C-alpha cells in the first residue's frame, strides 16, 4: 500500500510519472527503476506524460454501447474538437450503467449526448450529472437511524461468541456476492481456524464487472453496514486490521466511506479497546490504482503488497496465505453489508425472506432495455421476469430477447428462460450463473453478437497479461470475431473457438481468462441465429 | 500432522514431503512434464501453463506450482492434457519468428522443440503487432533482444532480479501489450544492465541471444 500510495500522490500532484520523476523517486526511495516501471505501466491511473487539464472518460462497454452505439466515444471526441485542454478517452464499464451512455468528467459522473457532454465540459452549460437510481438499501439495514448503527457489534462484544456468528452465517446459506458464490460461513470458519499472522479483513470494493453497480450504491448509502460487518469479521477471525479496497472511480463512495469511518472512530467502534471489550480494530481505506483485474482476490492482494496486480496461483488460498502471508478474510461489499441484517434476523428469519424455498435477499444491478434501470433488492427465488417488471418493464416498446444474469462472466440466456429464479444454483442449472448479480436486459432488434463480442473485448482489454492462454487467447479470439463480424467468418471458426475456450477454461490462472470466451459460448449454445453468423453458409 | 503425502502419478505411487510440487514429484519418478517458464534454479511462477496436468478437479493444474495432496491421482499425459498443450503451443507460435535466432544458431530453442514433440507444425492464429517499443533491440554490447520471440516466461526477469540481484528487468505494460523491459523501458544498451549474460542463458526462445550468433561483434564494455 505504501509505495503505491506514494506513487499515486505524486501522480496526483504532478499529473504524470515521467521518466525524470521516476529517476528522482528511485534514488530518493531506494527502489529500483524496474519496479517503478512495472507499476507505472500496469496501473491505469499512472501516466508517463501529463494529459490535458480536463479529461472525459467515456464508457465503451455493453450498456453504454447498446444505448449510444459502438462509435459513441469517437462521436464524443469529434464533438469536442476545437476545444483546447479537453481530452477524451474510452474506458471500461464505469458502474454507471443505469445512466447509459455514461462518462466521467474528471471524477464526476455525467451522461448525455455528445453535444450535451461537450457543453458540460466546455462550461457552456452545467455538467449533465448522473441522477440517483433506486437502490433498495433500506431492506437490509436493520437500524432505524444513525443512533442504532453498530448495534449488532455492540451486542456481540457484550458476551457474544465468535463461533455462533459463524454458525448463523453457515445456517443462513449466505454466499459470496462478488461473483464466485463461495459459502460465506465456511470462509469465515476456514480463516478463523487458519494459523499465523498477520491476520486481516479485506473488503473487496473494486466492483468493475460490466453491468455491476450495486456495491457502489450500497457504499454510498449504507457504508456503516459494511464497516460494522468488517469489524465483526475481525473479532471473529482474530484480526485487528481491516482494509477496504475501493475502485478509484468511485469518488462518491469514497466520500461516504470516509465520513462513516470518521464517525465510527469518533464513536469508539474503530480503534483500541472497542467499547471497553479489549478488542482492537483499525480500518484503512485504500484506493485502487485501477483495472478490473484488481477485483480478483489475489491480484488485489498483490496490489496491496505494492506489486503489479497479477493473480497468484492457487492454492494457497487467501484464507490461509493472504495479505503479507497471513490469513485474510476477504468478502465483497454486498456480502458484508448483508451480515448485520442476517445476525439480527437469525438464520431462519433471513432464509424466510426468500421466496419459493429460496433463501434471503439479493441485490441486482439491472441495466439495458428496461424502463427504470437501477439496483433492486429482491427476495431470492424471484423469477427474472418479475425483476424486469420491478425495473419498470421493457423499454422502448421492445420485447425481451436475451438477458445476462450475472455480469459479463455469465453467458446470455434466451427470453424463454426468463422464469428462472434469482438463485445461484437455479441460474447455474439454466446454463448461466448469478455471478455478481448484474442483470443486463436485451430487447428485440438488438445486435446480440455485437454485444457478446464487446464482452470478449472487455476481457481482452482487462487481461493482466500474466499467463499465456488469456494474454494471447483473448486477443486472438477478438481478432477472429471482428473479422467474422465484418462479414467473413473463416472456415471452422466455431470449432476453433470451442477448442480455444476449452484451453482458456482449463489452463488460465484466474477467473478472467477462464470466462473470456463465455459470452460467445453462450451464443453458440442458446442462440442458433447468432451462432449462424459465425459460420460460413456451407459449414 | 504427517510431513509427507502419498499420491499416484500416471498410476505410479509416490510419497513426498508436504509442499512438494507435482512437477518435482513426477520427476522423482522419472516422468518428464514439459515446461517453458519453469527452471529448477528458480522460484516457479506458473505462467506458461505448458506443465498442466489432470488431477481430476474442474481445471487442469500447473504442476510446477501445484503442491501434491494426499490421495491425489494425477495424469500428466492424457489426451485432454495433450490437446490443451497443443493449443497453448499454437497460441505461442502465432507470432513466433520461426526459426528464430536460437534455433538457427545453437539449435536449442525450447519452444520449437516442444512444438515438434507435440506435432504442432503451424498455428491457426495470426501474428499480432508487437507490444514492445521496437521489435528488435541490438543496443546491448552483448545481447540481442527479439521481442517478437518473447513468450513472457519470466525466466530472464527472475534471473536478473532474483538470481543475480542486478535489478534491471521487469514486465512492462499490461495484457496483450505486456513485454519485457529494462529499467524504465529503455533500450537494453542504455539501461543499468551489467551484461552478466544470465537472462540470455536462461531464455528458452530466440528472444535473448548472444550478438556473436548474429554475426555481430560483441562490443567491448564501454560504460563506466
Ligand atoms: C477477474 C475477476 C474480477 C473480480 N472482481 C471482483 C470485484 O470487483 N468485487 C468482488 O467482490 N469480487 C470480485 N471477484 C471475486 C473475488 O475474486 C472474490 O471471489 C470475492 O471478492 C470474494 O468475496 P465474496 O465471497 O464475498 O464474493 C473477481 C474475480 C475475478 C476472477
Ligand atoms: S487468466 Fe488473464 S487475467 Fe488471469 S492471470 Fe492469466 S492473464 Fe492474468
Ligand atoms: S526474453 Fe526469453 S526469458 Fe525473457 S521472458 Fe521472454 S522468452 Fe522468457
Ligand atoms: S512450466 Fe509450469 S506454468 Fe510454465
Short mmCIF file of C-alpha atoms in Angstrom, two decimals, chain B residues 34-36 50 82 85-86 88-94 96 98 103 109-123:
data_model
loop_
_atom_site.label_atom_id
_atom_site.label_comp_id
_atom_site.label_asym_id
_atom_site.label_seq_id
_atom_site.Cartn_x
_atom_site.Cartn_y
_atom_site.Cartn_z
CA UNK B 34 7.15 -30.27 -20.33
CA UNK B 35 7.93 -26.75 -19.16
CA UNK B 36 8.68 -23.40 -20.69
CA UNK B 50 2.63 -25.93 -20.52
CA UNK B 82 -2.00 -33.03 -24.67
CA UNK B 85 -0.81 -28.13 -24.51
CA UNK B 86 -1.09 -28.18 -28.31
CA UNK B 88 -1.02 -23.29 -25.98
CA UNK B 89 1.78 -24.05 -28.43
CA UNK B 90 -0.34 -22.84 -31.33
CA UNK B 91 -1.02 -19.60 -29.48
CA UNK B 92 2.68 -19.09 -28.81
CA UNK B 93 3.72 -19.95 -32.35
CA UNK B 94 1.23 -17.49 -33.87
CA UNK B 96 6.86 -16.50 -33.34
CA UNK B 98 10.49 -19.13 -36.61
CA UNK B 103 17.18 -22.35 -33.32
CA UNK B 109 15.05 -23.39 -28.83
CA UNK B 110 12.81 -24.98 -26.21
CA UNK B 111 9.54 -23.74 -27.70
CA UNK B 112 10.26 -25.17 -31.13
CA UNK B 113 11.46 -28.44 -29.59
CA UNK B 114 8.15 -28.79 -27.73
CA UNK B 115 6.18 -27.91 -30.83
CA UNK B 116 7.98 -30.74 -32.65
CA UNK B 117 7.26 -33.15 -29.81
CA UNK B 118 3.58 -32.27 -29.95
CA UNK B 119 3.38 -32.32 -33.72
CA UNK B 120 2.33 -28.68 -33.93
CA UNK B 121 3.60 -27.57 -37.30
CA UNK B 122 1.57 -24.49 -37.91
CA UNK B 123 -0.74 -22.20 -35.98
#
